[in-house]
Coordinates of C-alpha atoms and ligand atoms in Angstrom, one line a residue:
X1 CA 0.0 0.0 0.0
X2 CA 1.1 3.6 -0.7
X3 CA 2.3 5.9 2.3
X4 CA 1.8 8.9 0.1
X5 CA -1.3 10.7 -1.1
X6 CA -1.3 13.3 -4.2
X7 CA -3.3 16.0 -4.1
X8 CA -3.8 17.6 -7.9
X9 CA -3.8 21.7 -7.0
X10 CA -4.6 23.2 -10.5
X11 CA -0.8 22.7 -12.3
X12 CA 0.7 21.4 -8.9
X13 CA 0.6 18.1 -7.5
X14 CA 1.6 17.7 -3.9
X15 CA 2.4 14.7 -2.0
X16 CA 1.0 13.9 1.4
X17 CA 2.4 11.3 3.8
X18 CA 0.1 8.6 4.9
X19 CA 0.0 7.5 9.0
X20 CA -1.2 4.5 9.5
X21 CA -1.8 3.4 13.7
X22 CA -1.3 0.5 15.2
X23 CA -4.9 -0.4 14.6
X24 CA -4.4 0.0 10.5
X25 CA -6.1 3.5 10.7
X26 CA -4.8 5.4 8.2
X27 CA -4.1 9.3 7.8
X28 CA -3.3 11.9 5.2
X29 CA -1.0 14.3 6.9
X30 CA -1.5 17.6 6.4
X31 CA 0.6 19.5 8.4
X32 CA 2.6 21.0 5.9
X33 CA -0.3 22.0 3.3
X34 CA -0.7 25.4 3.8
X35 CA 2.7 26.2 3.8
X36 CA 2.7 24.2 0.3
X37 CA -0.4 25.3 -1.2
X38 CA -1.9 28.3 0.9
X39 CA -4.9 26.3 1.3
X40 CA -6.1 24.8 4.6
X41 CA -9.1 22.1 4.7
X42 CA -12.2 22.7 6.2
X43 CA -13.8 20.3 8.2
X44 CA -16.8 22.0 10.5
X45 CA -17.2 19.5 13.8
X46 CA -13.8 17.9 13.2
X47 CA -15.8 14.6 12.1
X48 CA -13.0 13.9 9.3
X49 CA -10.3 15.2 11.9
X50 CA -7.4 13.4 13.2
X51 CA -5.9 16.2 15.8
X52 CA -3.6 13.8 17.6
X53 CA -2.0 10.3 18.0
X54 CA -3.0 8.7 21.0
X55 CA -1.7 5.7 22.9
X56 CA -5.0 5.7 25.2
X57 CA -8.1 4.3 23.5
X58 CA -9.4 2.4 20.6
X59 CA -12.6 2.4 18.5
X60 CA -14.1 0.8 16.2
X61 CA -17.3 2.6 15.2
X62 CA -18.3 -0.1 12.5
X63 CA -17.9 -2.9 14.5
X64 CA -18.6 -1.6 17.9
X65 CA -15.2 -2.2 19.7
X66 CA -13.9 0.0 22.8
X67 CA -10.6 -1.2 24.2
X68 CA -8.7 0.5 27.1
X69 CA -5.2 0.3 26.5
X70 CA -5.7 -2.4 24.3
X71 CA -8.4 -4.4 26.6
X72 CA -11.9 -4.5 25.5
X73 CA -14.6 -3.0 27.8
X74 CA -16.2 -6.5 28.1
X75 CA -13.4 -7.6 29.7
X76 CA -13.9 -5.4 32.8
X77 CA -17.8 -6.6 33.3
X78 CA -16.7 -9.5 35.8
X79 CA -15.6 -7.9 38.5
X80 CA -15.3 -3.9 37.6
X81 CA -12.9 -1.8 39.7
X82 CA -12.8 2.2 38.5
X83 CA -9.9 2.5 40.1
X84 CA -7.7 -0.2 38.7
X85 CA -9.1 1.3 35.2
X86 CA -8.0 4.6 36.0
X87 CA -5.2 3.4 36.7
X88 CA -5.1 1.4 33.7
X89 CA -6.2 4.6 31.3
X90 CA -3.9 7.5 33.0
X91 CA -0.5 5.2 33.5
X92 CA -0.5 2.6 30.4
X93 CA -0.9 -1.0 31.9
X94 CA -2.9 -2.3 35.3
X95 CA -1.6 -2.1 38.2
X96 CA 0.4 -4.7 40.3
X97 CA -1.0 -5.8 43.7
X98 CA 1.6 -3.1 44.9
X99 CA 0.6 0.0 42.6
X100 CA -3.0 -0.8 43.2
X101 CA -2.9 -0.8 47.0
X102 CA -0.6 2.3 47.0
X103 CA -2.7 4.5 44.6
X104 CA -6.1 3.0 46.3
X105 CA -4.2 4.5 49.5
X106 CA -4.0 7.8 47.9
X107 CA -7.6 8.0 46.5
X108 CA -8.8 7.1 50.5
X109 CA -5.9 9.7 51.9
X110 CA -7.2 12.8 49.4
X111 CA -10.8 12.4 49.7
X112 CA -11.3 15.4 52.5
X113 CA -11.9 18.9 51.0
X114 CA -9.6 21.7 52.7
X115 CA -12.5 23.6 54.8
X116 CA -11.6 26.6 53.5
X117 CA -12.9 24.5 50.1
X118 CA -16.0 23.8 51.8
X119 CA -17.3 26.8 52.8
X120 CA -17.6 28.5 49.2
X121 CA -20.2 25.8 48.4
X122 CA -22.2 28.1 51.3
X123 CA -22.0 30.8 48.3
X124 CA -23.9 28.7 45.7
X125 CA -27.9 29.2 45.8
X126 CA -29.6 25.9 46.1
X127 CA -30.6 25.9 42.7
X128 CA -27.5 26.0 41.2
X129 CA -26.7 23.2 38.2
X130 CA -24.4 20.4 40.0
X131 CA -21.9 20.9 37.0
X132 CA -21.7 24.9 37.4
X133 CA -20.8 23.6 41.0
X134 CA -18.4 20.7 40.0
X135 CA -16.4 23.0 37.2
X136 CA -15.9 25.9 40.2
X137 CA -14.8 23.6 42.5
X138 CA -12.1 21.8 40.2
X139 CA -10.5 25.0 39.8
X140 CA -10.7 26.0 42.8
X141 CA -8.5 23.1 44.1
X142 CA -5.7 24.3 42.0
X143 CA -5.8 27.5 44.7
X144 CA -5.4 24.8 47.1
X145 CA -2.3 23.2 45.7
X146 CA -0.5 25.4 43.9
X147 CA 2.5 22.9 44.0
X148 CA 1.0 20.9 41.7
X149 CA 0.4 23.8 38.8
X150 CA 3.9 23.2 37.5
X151 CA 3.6 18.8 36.2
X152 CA 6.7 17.3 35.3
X153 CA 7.7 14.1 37.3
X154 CA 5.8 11.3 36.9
X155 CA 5.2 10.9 40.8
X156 CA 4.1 14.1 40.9
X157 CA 1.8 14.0 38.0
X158 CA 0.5 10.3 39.9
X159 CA -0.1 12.6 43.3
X160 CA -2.1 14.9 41.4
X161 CA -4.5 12.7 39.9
X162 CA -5.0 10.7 42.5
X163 CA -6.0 14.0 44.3
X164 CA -8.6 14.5 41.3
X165 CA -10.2 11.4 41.1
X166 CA -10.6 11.1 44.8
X167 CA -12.1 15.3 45.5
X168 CA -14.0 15.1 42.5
X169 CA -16.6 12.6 44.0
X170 CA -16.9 14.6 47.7
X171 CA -17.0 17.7 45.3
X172 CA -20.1 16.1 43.8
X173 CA -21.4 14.5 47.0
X174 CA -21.0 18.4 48.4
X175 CA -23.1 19.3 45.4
X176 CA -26.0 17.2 46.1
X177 CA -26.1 17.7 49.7
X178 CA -25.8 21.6 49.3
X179 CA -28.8 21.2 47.1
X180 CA -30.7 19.6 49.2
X181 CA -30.0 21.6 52.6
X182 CA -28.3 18.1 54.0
X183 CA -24.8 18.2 56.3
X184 CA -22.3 17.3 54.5
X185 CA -20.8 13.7 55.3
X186 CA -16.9 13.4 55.3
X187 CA -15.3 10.6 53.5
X188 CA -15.1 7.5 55.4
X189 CA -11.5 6.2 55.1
X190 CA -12.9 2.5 56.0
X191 CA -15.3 2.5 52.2
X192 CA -13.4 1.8 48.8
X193 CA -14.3 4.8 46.0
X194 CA -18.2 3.7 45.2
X195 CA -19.6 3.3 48.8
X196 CA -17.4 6.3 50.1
X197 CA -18.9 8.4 47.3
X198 CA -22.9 6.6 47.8
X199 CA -21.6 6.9 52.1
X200 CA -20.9 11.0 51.3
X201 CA -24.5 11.8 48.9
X202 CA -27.0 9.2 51.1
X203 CA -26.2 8.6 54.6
X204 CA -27.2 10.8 57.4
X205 CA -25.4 12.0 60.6
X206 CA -27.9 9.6 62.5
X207 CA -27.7 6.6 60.2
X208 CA -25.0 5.3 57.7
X209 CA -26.2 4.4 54.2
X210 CA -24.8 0.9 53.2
X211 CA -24.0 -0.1 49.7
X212 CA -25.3 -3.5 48.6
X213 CA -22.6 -5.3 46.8
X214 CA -24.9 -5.1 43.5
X215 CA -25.6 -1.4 43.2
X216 CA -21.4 -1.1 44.3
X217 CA -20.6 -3.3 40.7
X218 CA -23.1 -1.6 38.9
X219 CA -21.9 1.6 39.8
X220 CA -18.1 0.7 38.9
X221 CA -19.0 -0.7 35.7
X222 CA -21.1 2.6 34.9
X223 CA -18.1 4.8 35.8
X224 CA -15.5 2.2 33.9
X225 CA -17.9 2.6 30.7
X226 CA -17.6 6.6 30.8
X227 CA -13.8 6.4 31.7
X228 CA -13.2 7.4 27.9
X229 CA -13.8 7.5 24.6
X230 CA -10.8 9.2 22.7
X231 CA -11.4 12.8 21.3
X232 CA -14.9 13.1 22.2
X233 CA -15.8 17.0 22.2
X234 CA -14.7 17.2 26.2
X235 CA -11.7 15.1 25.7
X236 CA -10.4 17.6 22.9
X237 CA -11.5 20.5 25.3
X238 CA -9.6 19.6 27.9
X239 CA -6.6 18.5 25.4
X240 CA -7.2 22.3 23.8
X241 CA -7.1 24.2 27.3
X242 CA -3.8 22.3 28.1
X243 CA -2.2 22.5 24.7
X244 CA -1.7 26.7 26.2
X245 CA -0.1 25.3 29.1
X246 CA -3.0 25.5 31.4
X247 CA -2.8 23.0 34.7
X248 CA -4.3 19.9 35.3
X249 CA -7.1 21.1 37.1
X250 CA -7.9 24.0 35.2
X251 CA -8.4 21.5 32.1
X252 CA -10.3 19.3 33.5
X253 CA -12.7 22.0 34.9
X254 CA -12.9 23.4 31.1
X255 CA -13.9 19.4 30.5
X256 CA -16.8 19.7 32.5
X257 CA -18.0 22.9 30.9
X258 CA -18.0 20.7 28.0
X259 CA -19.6 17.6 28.7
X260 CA -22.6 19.7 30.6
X261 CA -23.9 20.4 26.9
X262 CA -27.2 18.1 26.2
X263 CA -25.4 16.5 23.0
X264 CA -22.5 15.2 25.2
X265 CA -23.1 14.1 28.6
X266 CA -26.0 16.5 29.2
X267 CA -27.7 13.7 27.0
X268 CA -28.5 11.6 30.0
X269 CA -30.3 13.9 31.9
X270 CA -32.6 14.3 28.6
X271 CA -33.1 11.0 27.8
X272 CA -34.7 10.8 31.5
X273 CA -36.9 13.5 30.9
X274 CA -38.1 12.2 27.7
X275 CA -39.0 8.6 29.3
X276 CA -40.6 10.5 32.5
X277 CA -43.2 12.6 29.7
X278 CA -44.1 9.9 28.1
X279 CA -44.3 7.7 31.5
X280 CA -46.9 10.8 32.7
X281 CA -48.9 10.1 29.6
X282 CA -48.0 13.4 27.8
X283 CA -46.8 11.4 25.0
X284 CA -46.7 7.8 23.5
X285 CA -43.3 6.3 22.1
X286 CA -44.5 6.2 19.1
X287 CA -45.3 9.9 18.9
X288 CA -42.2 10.4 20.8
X289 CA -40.2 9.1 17.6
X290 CA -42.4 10.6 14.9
X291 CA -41.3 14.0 16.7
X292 CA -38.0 13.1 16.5
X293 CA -38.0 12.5 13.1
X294 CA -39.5 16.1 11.8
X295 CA -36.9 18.3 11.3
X296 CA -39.1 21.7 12.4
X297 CA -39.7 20.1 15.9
X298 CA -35.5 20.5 16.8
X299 CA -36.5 17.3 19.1
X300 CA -33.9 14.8 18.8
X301 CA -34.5 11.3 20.4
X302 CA -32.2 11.7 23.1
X303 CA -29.8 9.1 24.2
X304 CA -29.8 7.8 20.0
X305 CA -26.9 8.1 17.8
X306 CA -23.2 8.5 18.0
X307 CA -20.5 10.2 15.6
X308 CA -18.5 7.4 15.9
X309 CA -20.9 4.3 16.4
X310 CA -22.5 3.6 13.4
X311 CA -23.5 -0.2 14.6
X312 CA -24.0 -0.4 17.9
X313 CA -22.2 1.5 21.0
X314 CA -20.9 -1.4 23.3
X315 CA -21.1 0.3 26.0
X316 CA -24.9 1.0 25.5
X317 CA -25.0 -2.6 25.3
X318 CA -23.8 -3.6 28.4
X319 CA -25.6 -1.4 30.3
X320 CA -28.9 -2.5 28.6
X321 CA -28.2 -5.9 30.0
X322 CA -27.2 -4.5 33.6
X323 CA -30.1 -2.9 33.4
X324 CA -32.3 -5.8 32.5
X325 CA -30.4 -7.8 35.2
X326 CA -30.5 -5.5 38.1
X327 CA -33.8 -2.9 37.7
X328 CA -36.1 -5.5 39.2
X329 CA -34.0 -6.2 42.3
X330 CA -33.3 -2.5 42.9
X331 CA -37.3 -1.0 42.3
X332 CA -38.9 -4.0 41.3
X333 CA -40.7 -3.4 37.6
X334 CA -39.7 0.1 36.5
X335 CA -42.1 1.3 33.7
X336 CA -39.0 3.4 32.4
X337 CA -37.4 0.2 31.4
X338 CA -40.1 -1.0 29.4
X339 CA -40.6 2.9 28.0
X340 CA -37.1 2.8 26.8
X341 CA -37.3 -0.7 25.5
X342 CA -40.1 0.3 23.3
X343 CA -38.2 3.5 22.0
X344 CA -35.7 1.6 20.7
X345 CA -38.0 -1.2 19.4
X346 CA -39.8 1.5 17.2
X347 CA -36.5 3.2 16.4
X348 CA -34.1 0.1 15.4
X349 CA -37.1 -0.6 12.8
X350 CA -37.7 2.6 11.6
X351 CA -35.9 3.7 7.9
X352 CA -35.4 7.1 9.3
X353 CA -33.0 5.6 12.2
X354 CA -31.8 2.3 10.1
X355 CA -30.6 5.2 7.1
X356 CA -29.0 7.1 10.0
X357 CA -27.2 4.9 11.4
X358 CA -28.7 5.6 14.9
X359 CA -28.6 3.4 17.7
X360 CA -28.7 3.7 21.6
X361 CA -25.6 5.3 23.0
X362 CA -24.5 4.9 26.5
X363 CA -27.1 7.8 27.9
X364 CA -30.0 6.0 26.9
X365 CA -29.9 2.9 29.9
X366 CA -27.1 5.2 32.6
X367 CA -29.8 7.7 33.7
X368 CA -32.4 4.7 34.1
X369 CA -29.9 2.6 35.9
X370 CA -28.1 5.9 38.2
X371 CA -32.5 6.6 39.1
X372 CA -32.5 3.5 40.3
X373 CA -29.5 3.4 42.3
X374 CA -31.0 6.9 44.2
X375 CA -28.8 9.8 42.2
X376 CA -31.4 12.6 41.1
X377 CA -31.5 13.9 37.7
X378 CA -29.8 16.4 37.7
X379 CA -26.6 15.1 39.0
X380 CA -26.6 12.1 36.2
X381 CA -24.1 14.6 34.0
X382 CA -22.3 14.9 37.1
X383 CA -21.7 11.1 37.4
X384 CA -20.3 10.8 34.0
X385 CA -17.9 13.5 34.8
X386 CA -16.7 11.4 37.7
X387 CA -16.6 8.7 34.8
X388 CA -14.9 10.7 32.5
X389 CA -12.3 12.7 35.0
X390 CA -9.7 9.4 34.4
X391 CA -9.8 9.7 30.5
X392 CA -9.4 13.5 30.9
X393 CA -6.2 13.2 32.6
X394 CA -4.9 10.5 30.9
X395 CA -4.8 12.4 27.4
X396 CA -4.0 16.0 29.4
X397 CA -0.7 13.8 30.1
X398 CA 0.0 12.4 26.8
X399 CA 0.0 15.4 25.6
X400 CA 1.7 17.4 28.3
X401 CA 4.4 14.2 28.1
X402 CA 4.2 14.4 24.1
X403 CA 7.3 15.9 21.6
X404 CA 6.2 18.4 19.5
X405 CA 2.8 19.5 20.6
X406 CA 1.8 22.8 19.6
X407 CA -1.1 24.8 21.0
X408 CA -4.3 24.0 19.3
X409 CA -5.2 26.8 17.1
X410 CA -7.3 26.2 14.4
X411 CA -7.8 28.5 11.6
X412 CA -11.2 29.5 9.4
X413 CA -12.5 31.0 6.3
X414 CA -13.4 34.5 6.5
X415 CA -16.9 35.1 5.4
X416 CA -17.6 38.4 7.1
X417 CA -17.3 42.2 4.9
X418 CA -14.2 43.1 2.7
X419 CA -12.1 46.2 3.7
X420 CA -14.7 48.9 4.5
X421 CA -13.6 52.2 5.7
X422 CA -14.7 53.3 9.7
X423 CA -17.5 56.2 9.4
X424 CA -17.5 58.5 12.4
X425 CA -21.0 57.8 14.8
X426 CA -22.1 61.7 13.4
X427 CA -22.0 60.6 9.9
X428 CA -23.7 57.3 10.0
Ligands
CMC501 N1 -32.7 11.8 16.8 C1 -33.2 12.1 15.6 N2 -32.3 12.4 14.6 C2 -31.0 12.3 14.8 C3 -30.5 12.0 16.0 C4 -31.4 11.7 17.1 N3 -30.9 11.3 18.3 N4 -29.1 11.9 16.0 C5 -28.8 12.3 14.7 N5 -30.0 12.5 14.0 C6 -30.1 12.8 12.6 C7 -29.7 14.3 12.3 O1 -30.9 15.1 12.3 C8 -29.1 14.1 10.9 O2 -30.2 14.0 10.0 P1 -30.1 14.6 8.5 O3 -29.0 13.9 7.8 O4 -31.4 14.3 7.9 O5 -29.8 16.1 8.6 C9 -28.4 12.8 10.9 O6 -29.1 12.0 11.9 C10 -26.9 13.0 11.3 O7 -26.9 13.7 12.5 P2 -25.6 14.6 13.0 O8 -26.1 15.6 14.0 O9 -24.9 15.1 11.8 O10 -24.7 13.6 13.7 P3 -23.5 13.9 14.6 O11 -22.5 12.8 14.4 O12 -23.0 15.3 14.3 O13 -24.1 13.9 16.0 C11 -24.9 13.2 18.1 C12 -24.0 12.9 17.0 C13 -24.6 12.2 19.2 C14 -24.6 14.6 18.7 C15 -26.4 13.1 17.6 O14 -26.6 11.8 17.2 C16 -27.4 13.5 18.7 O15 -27.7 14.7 18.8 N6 -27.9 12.5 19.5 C17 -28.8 12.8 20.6 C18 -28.0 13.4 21.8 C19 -27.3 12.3 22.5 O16 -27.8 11.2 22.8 N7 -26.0 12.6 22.8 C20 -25.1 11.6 23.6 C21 -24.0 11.1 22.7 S1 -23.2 9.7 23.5 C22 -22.4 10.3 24.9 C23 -21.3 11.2 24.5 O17 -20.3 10.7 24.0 O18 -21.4 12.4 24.7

């Protein structure tokens, strides 16, 4: 096969080197084209977009494949452990017995907020969105540990991470009890990172919420099925924000900013609301889809489709089956379930979604499956954030760690007026 592609430019042709990862993926670099040809391409959304080479996570789209660092997804349903995959994702292989104890040490050790940290959630009203809440906070611990602004040892960069993972949960636990007028719980350092997290949002100062050993998997495997998914649009932010030298924790606050968005991770929270209106009767699923079909409604069936997954999303997959598995343990028959497994009955035998390409992504069971576990709606973005927070550091690294990385900068086409002159406001 050729590792060169010729582009014909009127008289000139110009050769392009081909990349090809590890996966056969393949290329056309075009780093030097503007410099060759004045012209740059334009690719609104970044769908046809390579802006990196990563070392972190593989997809498939066609065939539905998610790997880790080379291991499939499936492979972590048995017994799922978030934090031997963040491990995994943000330091290249899993952890020995040793690494694993040590770096579950450090995610029990850094779970307390500084009280100084706690006090500004005093300053949020009541109301306020969990991820308004979630990004502040983030940034605000880099006030708290200004020592770790400046990354370049690898212990250092383990220390702060670990710090990350382990705040970000009392951070959201905070959250949640803020909202709710509750006192906030400290960290228990007896519970591993699920119950200590479910310990800090659900048990009271008179009575300590235990976590049954099945809502504890399921909610490992949730997080473990959010922990990435290569340059998805908060992925790239965060990359973007630390490409200008920005910290850690000021990258993965932008991160958050951008999974909040309903076509991200905001998509979970929809897909909950859409199940609950039909559920109150406002709407069938089969008007529900006809809706989402007509372009002048601007409804989209939430928790459907994927830029990358034109099959089936595995992870979607998995969770339908949790779901299936769990649900009637957990709230015996849950009328959401059989709402959603109706949706995507009428949808996966529609033309409009077949054409498409559109199948359930991993919001459409989460939110059905977090409900059931106790977390309100409105902090379902906020659990995918915890998901997310492992991928987000892992590729901040690899690109903090990377040779030749440039600050992300992309350029346009100007469409706006030619050279006009400026007209004084008297003679307008
Ligand atoms: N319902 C109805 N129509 C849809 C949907 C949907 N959920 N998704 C895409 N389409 C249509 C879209 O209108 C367009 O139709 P046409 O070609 O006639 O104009 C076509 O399918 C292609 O859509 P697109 O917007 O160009 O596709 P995209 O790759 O830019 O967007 C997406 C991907 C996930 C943003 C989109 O499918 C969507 O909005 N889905 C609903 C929101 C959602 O569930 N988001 C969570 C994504 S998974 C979690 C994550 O990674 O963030």
């Amino acid at each position: 096969m050729t590792d060169k592609a010729t582009l014909t430019l009127g008289e000139a042709r110009i050769e392009l080197p081909i990349i090809i990862g590890s996966e056969g993926e393949r290329a056309i670099d075009i780093r030097d084209l503007r410099a060759q040809t004045g012209h740059i391409t334009l690719d609104p959304g970044f769908g046809n977009t390579g802006s990196c080479e990563s070392a972190i996570t593989y997809i498939d789209g066609d065939a539905g494949i998610l790997r880790y660092r080379g291991i499939p997804i499936e492979d972590f349903a048995a017994s799922p452990n978030f934090g031997e995959v963040a491990w995994l994702l943000i330091c290249g292989s899993l952890p020995t017995a040793d690494e694993y104890d040590a770096f579950s040490t450090d995610l029990t050790r850094f779970a307390n907020l500084d009280e100084g940290m706690k006090h500004q959630f005093e300053g949020f009203p009541r109301n306020a969105p969990p991820m308004a809440i979630l990004s502040a906070m983030i940034n605000a611990l880099s006030c708290f540990h200004p020592e770790l602004h400046e990354l370049e040892d690898e212990g250092q960069f383990r220390i702060a991470s670990a710090r990350l993972i382990s705040k970000i949960r009392t951070i959201a636990a905070y959250a949640f009890r803020h909202s709710r007028g509750l006192p906030y719980i400290y960290p228990d350092p007896n519970l591993r990172y699920v119950p200590n997290f479910l310990h800090m949002m659900f048990s009271q100062p008179y009575k300590q919420y235990v976590c049954p050993q099945m809502v504890r998997d399921a909610m490992n495997l949730i997080l473990i099925l959010h922990a990435d998914h290569e340059q998805n649009c908060s992925t790239s932010t965060v990359r973007v924000v630390g490409s200008s030298g920005a910290n850690l924790f000021a990258s993965c606050a932008a991160g958050v900013c951008a999974l909040w968005g309903p076509l991200h991770g905001g998509a979970n929270v929809e897909v909950l609301t859409m199940l609950e209106e039909i559920h109150h009767g406002n709407m069938t699923p089969e008007d529900y889809v006809k809706l989402a079909k007509d372009k002048d409604s601007k409804v989209r069936l939430m928790g459907f489709g994927h830029r990358v997954y034109k099959n089936f999303d595995p992870r979607a997959k998995m969770l339908g089956e949790v779901a299936e598995k769990i649900l009637p343990r957990l709230c015996g028959n849950d009328p959401l379930l059989d709402i959603a497994r109706r949706l995507e009955e009428i949808a996966l035998s529609d033309p409009y979604f077949i054409d498409r390409k559109l199948y359930p992504n991993v919001d459409f069971y989460s939110g059905i499956l977090l409900r059931a576990m106790g977390i309100p709606t409105n902090m379902f973005t906020v659990m995918f954030s915890i998901g997310r927070l492992p991928g987000w550091i892992a590729h901040w690294w690899e690109q903090h760690r990377g040779h030749g990385q440039r600050i992300a900068r992309p350029r346009q086409i100007y469409t706006g007026e030619t050279q006009r002159p400026y007209v004084p406001i008297d003679q307008r």
